[in-house]
mmCIF file of C-alpha atoms in Angstrom:
data_model
loop_
_atom_site.group_PDB
_atom_site.id
_atom_site.type_symbol
_atom_site.label_atom_id
_atom_site.label_comp_id
_atom_site.label_asym_id
_atom_site.label_seq_id
_atom_site.Cartn_x
_atom_site.Cartn_y
_atom_site.Cartn_z
ATOM 1 C CA MET A 1 92.561 81.358 87.188
ATOM 2 C CA ALA A 2 95.258 83.553 89.146
ATOM 3 C CA ASP A 3 95.430 82.665 92.325
ATOM 4 C CA PHE A 4 95.376 86.379 93.176
ATOM 5 C CA PRO A 5 93.361 88.110 90.642
ATOM 6 C CA ILE A 6 93.191 91.655 93.201
ATOM 7 C CA LEU A 7 96.562 93.002 93.364
ATOM 8 C CA GLN A 8 95.629 96.002 96.778
ATOM 9 C CA PHE A 9 98.479 98.640 96.760
ATOM 10 C CA GLY A 10 98.414 99.628 100.729
ATOM 11 C CA THR A 11 97.943 98.340 103.858
ATOM 12 C CA SER A 12 95.880 101.381 104.878
ATOM 13 C CA ARG A 13 93.274 100.491 107.708
ATOM 14 C CA PHE A 14 90.807 102.194 105.145
ATOM 15 C CA LEU A 15 90.901 99.243 102.753
ATOM 16 C CA GLN A 16 90.997 96.811 105.689
ATOM 17 C CA ALA A 17 87.728 98.004 106.741
ATOM 18 C CA HIS A 18 86.579 98.881 103.237
ATOM 19 C CA ALA A 19 87.424 96.869 100.070
ATOM 20 C CA ASP A 20 88.740 93.966 101.719
ATOM 21 C CA LEU A 21 85.853 93.503 103.789
ATOM 22 C CA PHE A 22 83.666 93.742 100.802
ATOM 23 C CA VAL A 23 85.562 91.212 99.258
ATOM 24 C CA SER A 24 85.736 89.501 102.222
ATOM 25 C CA GLU A 25 81.918 88.869 102.389
ATOM 26 C CA ALA A 26 81.860 88.696 98.586
ATOM 27 C CA LEU A 27 83.736 85.425 98.827
ATOM 28 C CA LYS A 28 81.106 83.589 101.148
ATOM 29 C CA ARG A 29 78.232 84.363 98.442
ATOM 30 C CA ASN A 30 80.453 83.331 95.191
ATOM 31 C CA GLU A 31 80.465 86.929 94.368
ATOM 32 C CA ALA A 32 84.740 88.176 94.476
ATOM 33 C CA LEU A 33 87.123 87.665 91.591
ATOM 34 C CA GLY A 34 88.664 85.888 94.404
ATOM 35 C CA PRO A 35 91.208 86.746 97.112
ATOM 36 C CA ILE A 36 93.767 89.726 97.405
ATOM 37 C CA ALA A 37 97.145 90.130 97.356
ATOM 38 C CA VAL A 38 98.520 92.968 99.170
ATOM 39 C CA VAL A 39 102.194 94.672 98.260
ATOM 40 C CA GLN A 40 103.508 97.736 100.678
ATOM 41 C CA THR A 41 104.911 100.813 99.009
ATOM 42 C CA THR A 42 106.571 102.659 101.558
ATOM 43 C CA ASN A 43 108.935 101.765 104.432
ATOM 44 C CA SER A 44 107.301 102.431 107.404
ATOM 45 C CA ALA A 45 107.993 99.877 109.788
ATOM 46 C CA GLU A 46 104.597 99.416 111.462
ATOM 47 C CA ASN A 47 103.091 98.899 107.645
ATOM 48 C CA ARG A 48 105.896 95.757 107.458
ATOM 49 C CA GLY A 49 104.830 94.620 110.939
ATOM 50 C CA ARG A 50 101.339 94.762 108.920
ATOM 51 C CA LEU A 51 102.254 92.888 105.638
ATOM 52 C CA ALA A 52 103.729 90.535 107.574
ATOM 53 C CA PHE A 53 100.723 89.305 109.302
ATOM 54 C CA PHE A 54 98.681 89.482 106.182
ATOM 55 C CA ALA A 55 100.710 87.429 104.697
ATOM 56 C CA SER A 56 100.249 84.635 106.802
ATOM 57 C CA GLY A 57 96.960 84.735 105.488
ATOM 58 C CA LYS A 58 95.262 84.909 108.374
ATOM 59 C CA PRO A 59 91.411 86.366 109.242
ATOM 60 C CA TYR A 60 91.543 89.561 110.815
ATOM 61 C CA ALA A 61 88.598 91.610 112.889
ATOM 62 C CA VAL A 62 86.488 95.013 111.975
ATOM 63 C CA GLN A 63 84.382 96.090 115.018
ATOM 64 C CA ILE A 64 81.294 97.927 113.590
ATOM 65 C CA ARG A 65 79.951 100.422 115.801
ATOM 66 C CA GLY A 66 78.351 103.420 115.904
ATOM 67 C CA LEU A 67 74.544 104.763 115.151
ATOM 68 C CA ALA A 68 72.868 103.758 112.158
ATOM 69 C CA ASN A 69 68.938 106.139 112.175
ATOM 70 C CA GLY A 70 69.261 106.831 115.352
ATOM 71 C CA GLU A 71 70.091 103.345 116.505
ATOM 72 C CA VAL A 72 72.280 101.208 118.525
ATOM 73 C CA VAL A 73 75.011 98.547 115.975
ATOM 74 C CA GLU A 74 78.017 97.235 117.215
ATOM 75 C CA THR A 75 78.974 94.472 115.220
ATOM 76 C CA ARG A 76 82.567 92.049 114.205
ATOM 77 C CA VAL A 77 83.260 91.334 111.014
ATOM 78 C CA GLU A 78 85.710 88.891 110.552
ATOM 79 C CA VAL A 79 87.559 89.243 107.431
ATOM 80 C CA ASP A 80 89.486 86.316 105.656
ATOM 81 C CA SER A 81 90.138 88.361 101.311
ATOM 82 C CA ILE A 82 94.128 89.015 101.984
ATOM 83 C CA ARG A 83 95.641 85.793 101.653
ATOM 84 C CA HIS A 84 99.218 87.080 100.375
ATOM 85 C CA GLY A 85 100.995 90.169 101.050
ATOM 86 C CA VAL A 86 104.550 91.580 99.326
ATOM 87 C CA HIS A 87 107.340 94.911 99.859
ATOM 88 C CA ALA A 88 108.198 95.953 96.587
ATOM 89 C CA ASN A 89 111.247 96.622 98.282
ATOM 90 C CA ASP A 90 112.328 93.192 99.412
ATOM 91 C CA ASP A 91 110.447 91.334 96.009
ATOM 92 C CA TRP A 92 110.274 93.594 93.046
ATOM 93 C CA PRO A 93 110.006 90.538 90.734
ATOM 94 C CA GLN A 94 107.004 89.048 92.768
ATOM 95 C CA VAL A 95 105.724 92.478 92.525
ATOM 96 C CA GLU A 96 105.660 92.656 88.852
ATOM 97 C CA ARG A 97 104.309 88.702 88.654
ATOM 98 C CA LEU A 98 101.507 89.332 90.291
ATOM 99 C CA PHE A 99 100.977 91.753 88.615
ATOM 100 C CA CYS A 100 100.495 90.938 85.639
ATOM 101 C CA GLU A 101 98.074 88.248 86.977
ATOM 102 C CA ALA A 102 95.574 89.875 88.336
ATOM 103 C CA GLU A 103 92.185 91.464 87.094
ATOM 104 C CA CYS A 104 91.639 93.915 89.230
ATOM 105 C CA VAL A 105 94.263 97.206 90.884
ATOM 106 C CA ILE A 106 93.042 98.949 94.164
ATOM 107 C CA SER A 107 95.310 101.596 95.672
ATOM 108 C CA ASN A 108 95.042 103.740 98.895
ATOM 109 C CA THR A 109 98.656 106.041 98.904
ATOM 110 C CA GLY A 110 96.939 108.538 100.975
ATOM 111 C CA ASP A 111 96.455 112.632 99.286
ATOM 112 C CA ARG A 112 100.602 113.158 98.063
ATOM 113 C CA GLY A 113 100.355 109.316 96.445
ATOM 114 C CA TYR A 114 99.840 110.934 93.021
ATOM 115 C CA GLU A 115 103.825 112.883 93.424
ATOM 116 C CA LEU A 116 106.734 111.824 91.760
ATOM 117 C CA ASP A 117 110.135 111.229 92.418
ATOM 118 C CA PRO A 118 112.365 113.035 89.550
ATOM 119 C CA ALA A 119 115.229 109.861 90.793
ATOM 120 C CA ASP A 120 112.541 107.717 89.266
ATOM 121 C CA ARG A 121 113.615 105.916 85.976
ATOM 122 C CA ALA A 122 112.867 102.911 84.454
ATOM 123 C CA ASP A 123 115.163 100.769 85.309
ATOM 124 C CA SER A 124 115.050 101.940 88.907
ATOM 125 C CA ALA A 125 113.835 98.925 90.787
ATOM 126 C CA PRO A 126 111.347 99.679 92.451
ATOM 127 C CA PRO A 127 110.976 103.440 91.280
ATOM 128 C CA ARG A 128 110.036 105.175 95.055
ATOM 129 C CA SER A 129 106.920 106.670 93.401
ATOM 130 C CA PHE A 130 103.797 104.808 93.625
ATOM 131 C CA PRO A 131 102.912 106.329 89.647
ATOM 132 C CA ALA A 132 106.036 105.493 88.661
ATOM 133 C CA LYS A 133 106.252 102.819 89.943
ATOM 134 C CA LEU A 134 102.893 101.961 88.214
ATOM 135 C CA ALA A 135 104.564 102.449 85.579
ATOM 136 C CA LYS A 136 107.046 100.446 84.994
ATOM 137 C CA LEU A 137 104.439 97.592 86.285
ATOM 138 C CA LEU A 138 102.266 98.162 83.639
ATOM 139 C CA LEU A 139 105.118 98.228 80.519
ATOM 140 C CA ALA A 140 106.614 94.644 82.036
ATOM 141 C CA ARG A 141 102.270 94.252 82.008
ATOM 142 C CA SER A 142 102.339 94.646 78.236
ATOM 143 C CA ARG A 143 104.896 93.027 77.454
ATOM 144 C CA SER A 144 103.970 90.163 78.530
ATOM 145 C CA GLY A 145 101.262 90.485 75.998
ATOM 146 C CA ALA A 146 98.826 89.375 79.277
ATOM 147 C CA PRO A 147 94.912 91.316 79.204
ATOM 148 C CA PRO A 148 94.226 95.263 80.329
ATOM 149 C CA PRO A 149 93.661 94.749 83.664
ATOM 150 C CA THR A 150 91.049 97.640 85.248
ATOM 151 C CA LEU A 151 92.611 100.110 88.234
ATOM 152 C CA ILE A 152 90.201 101.110 90.387
ATOM 153 C CA PRO A 153 91.921 103.846 92.806
ATOM 154 C CA CYS A 154 90.643 104.568 96.038
ATOM 155 C CA GLU A 155 92.755 108.102 96.992
ATOM 156 C CA LEU A 156 90.167 111.272 97.715
ATOM 157 C CA VAL A 157 91.166 113.069 94.704
ATOM 158 C CA VAL A 158 89.060 114.069 92.361
ATOM 159 C CA SER A 159 88.630 111.731 89.307
ATOM 160 C CA ASN A 160 90.922 109.713 91.174
ATOM 161 C CA GLY A 161 91.506 107.091 88.094
ATOM 162 C CA ALA A 162 92.103 110.088 85.315
ATOM 163 C CA VAL A 163 94.629 111.794 87.462
ATOM 164 C CA LEU A 164 96.252 108.396 88.275
ATOM 165 C CA ARG A 165 96.212 107.595 83.964
ATOM 166 C CA ASP A 166 97.745 110.914 83.169
ATOM 167 C CA THR A 167 100.628 110.930 85.687
ATOM 168 C CA VAL A 168 101.481 107.628 84.759
ATOM 169 C CA LEU A 169 101.638 108.466 80.825
ATOM 170 C CA ARG A 170 103.626 111.235 82.284
ATOM 171 C CA VAL A 171 105.972 109.148 84.262
ATOM 172 C CA LEU A 172 106.287 106.812 80.440
ATOM 173 C CA ALA A 173 106.406 110.186 78.072
ATOM 174 C CA GLY A 174 109.323 111.086 80.610
ATOM 175 C CA TRP A 175 111.164 108.073 80.181
ATOM 176 C CA GLY A 176 110.783 107.662 76.258
ATOM 177 C CA ALA A 177 108.233 104.333 76.206
ATOM 178 C CA PRO A 178 107.406 102.585 73.286
ATOM 179 C CA ASP A 179 104.405 104.488 71.483
ATOM 180 C CA ALA A 180 102.055 101.530 71.156
ATOM 181 C CA ALA A 181 102.824 100.570 75.259
ATOM 182 C CA ARG A 182 101.464 103.987 75.962
ATOM 183 C CA ARG A 183 99.102 103.964 73.348
ATOM 184 C CA TRP A 184 97.507 100.375 75.121
ATOM 185 C CA VAL A 185 98.076 101.816 79.527
ATOM 186 C CA ALA A 186 96.124 104.864 77.793
ATOM 187 C CA GLU A 187 93.767 103.506 75.480
ATOM 188 C CA ASP A 188 93.467 99.409 76.283
ATOM 189 C CA CYS A 189 93.768 99.478 80.416
ATOM 190 C CA VAL A 190 90.458 100.546 82.103
ATOM 191 C CA TRP A 191 91.526 103.161 84.073
ATOM 192 C CA ALA A 192 87.481 103.684 86.669
ATOM 193 C CA ASN A 193 87.221 106.921 88.990
ATOM 194 C CA SER A 194 86.060 105.949 92.278
ATOM 195 C CA LEU A 195 84.727 107.452 95.099
ATOM 196 C CA VAL A 196 84.777 105.755 99.221
ATOM 197 C CA ASP A 197 83.342 106.840 102.276
ATOM 198 C CA ARG A 198 83.467 105.354 105.557
ATOM 199 C CA ILE A 199 84.762 106.503 108.569
ATOM 200 C CA VAL A 200 87.642 104.395 109.675
ATOM 201 C CA SER A 201 89.032 105.453 113.144
ATOM 202 C CA GLU A 202 91.347 103.367 114.663
ATOM 203 C CA PRO A 203 93.661 100.224 113.572
ATOM 204 C CA LEU A 204 93.788 97.015 115.454
ATOM 205 C CA GLU A 205 96.398 94.961 116.129
ATOM 206 C CA PRO A 206 97.920 92.786 114.482
ATOM 207 C CA ALA A 207 95.702 94.145 112.005
ATOM 208 C CA GLY A 208 91.945 95.015 111.543
ATOM 209 C CA ALA A 209 90.584 98.522 112.504
ATOM 210 C CA VAL A 210 87.254 100.364 114.235
ATOM 211 C CA ALA A 211 84.657 101.181 111.537
ATOM 212 C CA GLU A 212 81.357 103.393 112.243
ATOM 213 C CA PRO A 213 77.970 101.240 110.236
ATOM 214 C CA TYR A 214 78.346 103.905 106.857
ATOM 215 C CA ALA A 215 79.826 103.009 103.892
ATOM 216 C CA LEU A 216 80.040 103.590 100.513
ATOM 217 C CA TRP A 217 81.969 102.578 97.159
ATOM 218 C CA ALA A 218 81.322 104.257 94.085
ATOM 219 C CA ILE A 219 82.913 103.179 91.198
ATOM 220 C CA GLU A 220 82.059 105.267 87.804
ATOM 221 C CA ASP A 221 81.233 102.325 84.845
ATOM 222 C CA ARG A 222 83.848 102.295 82.034
ATOM 223 C CA PRO A 223 83.688 99.744 79.296
ATOM 224 C CA GLY A 224 85.247 96.700 80.325
ATOM 225 C CA LEU A 225 85.153 97.360 83.827
ATOM 226 C CA VAL A 226 86.121 94.274 86.075
ATOM 227 C CA ALA A 227 84.740 94.919 89.570
ATOM 228 C CA PRO A 228 86.662 92.779 92.375
ATOM 229 C CA CYS A 229 83.029 92.408 93.620
ATOM 230 C CA ARG A 230 79.440 92.440 93.659
ATOM 231 C CA HIS A 231 78.111 93.801 97.354
ATOM 232 C CA PRO A 232 75.326 95.566 98.682
ATOM 233 C CA ASP A 233 77.566 98.799 99.368
ATOM 234 C CA ILE A 234 79.295 99.191 96.293
ATOM 235 C CA VAL A 235 76.726 101.270 93.490
ATOM 236 C CA VAL A 236 78.343 101.322 89.721
ATOM 237 C CA THR A 237 77.118 103.849 88.205
ATOM 238 C CA LYS A 238 77.224 106.103 84.951
ATOM 239 C CA ASP A 239 77.793 109.894 86.593
ATOM 240 C CA LEU A 240 80.007 109.813 89.865
ATOM 241 C CA ARG A 241 79.533 113.454 90.598
ATOM 242 C CA PRO A 242 76.504 113.924 93.238
ATOM 243 C CA TYR A 243 78.478 110.936 95.318
ATOM 244 C CA LEU A 244 81.847 112.854 94.864
ATOM 245 C CA ARG A 245 80.331 116.330 95.620
ATOM 246 C CA LEU A 246 78.122 115.006 99.000
ATOM 247 C CA LYS A 247 81.488 112.798 100.420
ATOM 248 C CA LEU A 248 84.253 115.730 99.055
ATOM 249 C CA PHE A 249 81.929 119.055 100.403
ATOM 250 C CA ILE A 250 79.898 117.601 102.666
ATOM 251 C CA LEU A 251 82.206 115.327 105.092
ATOM 252 C CA ASN A 252 85.436 115.247 104.156
ATOM 253 C CA LEU A 253 85.186 119.737 104.513
ATOM 254 C CA GLY A 254 83.748 119.417 107.191
ATOM 255 C CA HIS A 255 86.333 117.386 109.154
ATOM 256 C CA THR A 256 88.587 119.606 107.554
ATOM 257 C CA PHE A 257 87.139 122.447 108.855
ATOM 258 C CA LEU A 258 86.843 120.964 112.367
ATOM 259 C CA ALA A 259 90.866 120.182 112.437
ATOM 260 C CA GLU A 260 90.850 124.447 110.652
ATOM 261 C CA LEU A 261 89.359 124.963 113.775
ATOM 262 C CA TRP A 262 91.470 122.890 116.066
ATOM 263 C CA SER A 263 94.284 123.875 115.048
ATOM 264 C CA ALA A 264 93.823 127.678 115.187
ATOM 265 C CA LYS A 265 92.587 127.460 118.976
ATOM 266 C CA GLY A 266 95.410 124.835 120.135
ATOM 267 C CA LEU A 267 92.629 122.926 120.995
ATOM 268 C CA SER A 268 94.421 119.265 122.920
ATOM 269 C CA SER A 269 95.809 116.818 120.701
ATOM 270 C CA ALA A 270 93.257 114.173 122.105
ATOM 271 C CA MET A 271 90.763 115.398 120.827
ATOM 272 C CA MET A 272 88.135 113.331 118.728
ATOM 273 C CA VAL A 273 85.289 114.144 116.502
ATOM 274 C CA ARG A 274 82.341 113.019 118.852
ATOM 275 C CA GLU A 275 84.104 115.693 121.359
ATOM 276 C CA ALA A 276 84.515 118.834 118.981
ATOM 277 C CA MET A 277 80.653 117.849 118.434
ATOM 278 C CA ALA A 278 80.391 118.704 121.609
ATOM 279 C CA ASP A 279 82.058 121.696 121.882
ATOM 280 C CA PRO A 280 79.957 124.769 122.602
ATOM 281 C CA ALA A 281 82.421 126.749 120.530
ATOM 282 C CA LEU A 282 82.835 123.958 117.466
ATOM 283 C CA ARG A 283 79.475 122.097 116.882
ATOM 284 C CA PRO A 284 78.018 125.941 115.857
ATOM 285 C CA ALA A 285 80.498 127.404 113.951
ATOM 286 C CA LEU A 286 80.089 123.979 111.394
ATOM 287 C CA ASP A 287 76.200 124.004 111.621
ATOM 288 C CA SER A 288 76.115 127.853 110.985
ATOM 289 C CA LEU A 289 79.394 126.374 107.960
ATOM 290 C CA TYR A 290 76.397 124.012 106.344
ATOM 291 C CA ALA A 291 73.843 126.161 106.882
ATOM 292 C CA GLU A 292 74.891 129.538 105.399
ATOM 293 C CA GLU A 293 77.736 128.188 102.836
ATOM 294 C CA VAL A 294 77.728 124.582 101.922
ATOM 295 C CA LEU A 295 74.432 123.789 101.202
ATOM 296 C CA PRO A 296 74.028 126.526 99.122
ATOM 297 C CA VAL A 297 75.292 125.652 96.962
ATOM 298 C CA PHE A 298 74.632 122.843 97.003
ATOM 299 C CA ALA A 299 70.722 123.785 96.215
ATOM 300 C CA GLY A 300 72.130 126.148 93.441
ATOM 301 C CA ILE A 301 73.338 122.609 91.545
ATOM 302 C CA GLY A 302 69.905 121.376 92.540
ATOM 303 C CA MET A 303 71.158 119.099 94.775
ATOM 304 C CA GLY A 304 70.060 120.824 97.487
ATOM 305 C CA GLU A 305 67.134 118.000 98.516
ATOM 306 C CA GLU A 306 70.440 115.003 98.720
ATOM 307 C CA ALA A 307 73.020 117.366 100.293
ATOM 308 C CA ARG A 308 70.573 118.425 103.464
ATOM 309 C CA ALA A 309 69.623 114.298 103.864
ATOM 310 C CA TYR A 310 73.675 113.554 103.429
ATOM 311 C CA ARG A 311 74.785 116.507 105.845
ATOM 312 C CA ASP A 312 72.235 115.318 108.501
ATOM 313 C CA SER A 313 73.829 111.975 107.915
ATOM 314 C CA VAL A 314 77.116 113.443 108.746
ATOM 315 C CA ILE A 315 76.178 115.231 111.629
ATOM 316 C CA GLU A 316 75.156 111.735 113.322
ATOM 317 C CA ARG A 317 78.159 109.534 112.191
ATOM 318 C CA PHE A 318 81.045 112.670 113.498
ATOM 319 C CA SER A 319 78.522 112.383 116.671
ATOM 320 C CA ASN A 320 79.167 108.475 117.170
ATOM 321 C CA PRO A 321 80.062 108.287 120.242
ATOM 322 C CA PHE A 322 82.689 104.740 119.633
ATOM 323 C CA LEU A 323 85.579 105.469 117.220
ATOM 324 C CA ASN A 324 87.946 107.424 118.445
ATOM 325 C CA HIS A 325 88.866 109.271 115.892
ATOM 326 C CA ARG A 326 91.489 112.212 116.627
ATOM 327 C CA LEU A 327 91.624 115.441 114.874
ATOM 328 C CA ALA A 328 95.259 115.653 115.589
ATOM 329 C CA GLU A 329 94.753 112.557 112.198
ATOM 330 C CA ILE A 330 92.455 113.999 110.057
ATOM 331 C CA PHE A 331 94.825 117.223 110.412
ATOM 332 C CA ASN A 332 97.638 115.226 108.864
ATOM 333 C CA ASP A 333 98.404 117.117 105.043
ATOM 334 C CA HIS A 334 95.651 119.701 105.604
ATOM 335 C CA GLU A 335 96.809 122.079 103.623
ATOM 336 C CA ALA A 336 96.717 119.649 100.433
ATOM 337 C CA LYS A 337 93.152 118.679 102.218
ATOM 338 C CA LYS A 338 92.084 122.476 102.612
ATOM 339 C CA ALA A 339 93.252 122.365 97.951
ATOM 340 C CA HIS A 340 90.985 120.306 97.315
ATOM 341 C CA ARG A 341 87.684 120.699 99.618
ATOM 342 C CA PHE A 342 87.818 124.250 100.027
ATOM 343 C CA ALA A 343 89.215 125.616 97.166
ATOM 344 C CA GLY A 344 87.113 122.621 95.294
ATOM 345 C CA LEU A 345 83.771 124.514 96.741
ATOM 346 C CA ILE A 346 84.974 127.619 95.671
ATOM 347 C CA ALA A 347 85.163 126.460 92.394
ATOM 348 C CA LEU A 348 82.182 124.378 92.131
ATOM 349 C CA ALA A 349 80.315 127.890 93.516
ATOM 350 C CA GLU A 350 81.725 129.530 90.635
ATOM 351 C CA THR A 351 81.185 127.535 87.509
ATOM 352 C CA HIS A 352 77.487 127.358 88.146
ATOM 353 C CA GLY A 353 77.059 131.288 88.389
ATOM 354 C CA LEU A 354 76.348 131.563 92.178
ATOM 355 C CA GLY A 355 77.843 134.378 93.283
ATOM 356 C CA ALA A 356 78.764 132.457 96.516
ATOM 357 C CA SER A 357 80.510 134.670 98.989
ATOM 358 C CA LEU A 358 81.430 131.784 101.250
ATOM 359 C CA PRO A 359 83.662 133.648 103.577
ATOM 360 C CA ARG A 360 84.000 130.917 105.538
ATOM 361 C CA ILE A 361 85.805 128.691 103.164
ATOM 362 C CA ARG A 362 87.786 131.759 102.089
ATOM 363 C CA ALA A 363 88.961 132.673 104.966
ATOM 364 C CA ALA A 364 89.712 128.834 106.491
ATOM 365 C CA LEU A 365 91.815 128.005 102.438
ATOM 366 C CA SER A 366 93.573 131.910 102.609
ATOM 367 C CA SER A 367 94.735 130.941 106.872
ATOM 368 C CA ASN A 368 97.924 128.378 107.282
ATOM 369 C CA GLN A 369 97.332 126.288 109.487
ATOM 370 C CA GLY A 370 99.404 123.734 108.688
ATOM 371 C CA ALA A 371 103.016 125.334 108.574
ATOM 372 C CA SER A 372 102.288 127.733 111.457
ATOM 373 C CA LEU A 373 102.171 124.591 113.896
ATOM 374 C CA SER A 374 104.724 122.655 111.711
ATOM 375 C CA SER A 375 106.630 125.058 112.966
ATOM 376 C CA THR A 376 105.764 125.574 116.259
ATOM 377 C CA ALA A 377 106.464 121.660 116.226
ATOM 378 C CA ALA A 378 110.320 122.279 115.080
ATOM 379 C CA GLY A 379 110.524 124.923 117.644
#
């Protein structure tokens, strides 16, 4: 058995308070594959400090604070699932060894994590982009004779497993990889679409995070799937679409809409989501958006009841008095997020022939708040 049957790409506080916490709790019940090794793929100095802590194998804390069905929840969880850390640029051979031994690979590389770098080549050690790193590692694993892994990406991309698979295959095709290796990657490796749902508002040092009580990891079932653990907040489902649509077009879209209003109005950089929910201009705008544009689309696709219940839970989560979730942080990669969330809802309505006008969504999509803010900052 591998020392680290779970390999994680990314050191984000989100994974620390979500997947890593789930594995930690499952390990105590003997319901996890085993401990986690984390790989850092960026050159962030802040992340290097976090990686050094992970390499020590010491546990870290996650503070769960918030509201659940109107009741206050405040607990502290000690997470000890991460037992090793390595930087891809410092020790690529070790990353390759860990990858060839792992049973399950998870990742969270952000909204732009699947972008490619034209400078990446098969002999780069390592390539710069995450898909190219993964392509190189998969080639090494196919040559080693190790069994195909399960890959469960957690990026907020629709059909993230399929998108990452196709991106990696595009890299391999560009490199002229052998047909047999490309077939192995496409057909034998298990690429699972997944959806993660938990608000993780701020980091703790040197590792750890503050998170809300609500948590969900929905994983689309596939033949040969190897999940990292069993946990009450993990759902393995034949159909991921209902979970994805609720999360993307209610919670994520709501965050992005609030960030759009925050930028357009030039509000304080310190403003929190919970403060926006008490703002006499922002809260009514969000309520109207949900009631008049979002919920009618869900009703039109037969998910009206589920959407109303999820909207109510999201309002409670946004109003969490303990979470310091800054709108300025949500605004990062704003235009990319709008493309996924606003344009995605429009496409869903059009695909089902609903004829919804969605005026606020369309106006927000056509604005260019991200570019205008960047220009102001540059000036």
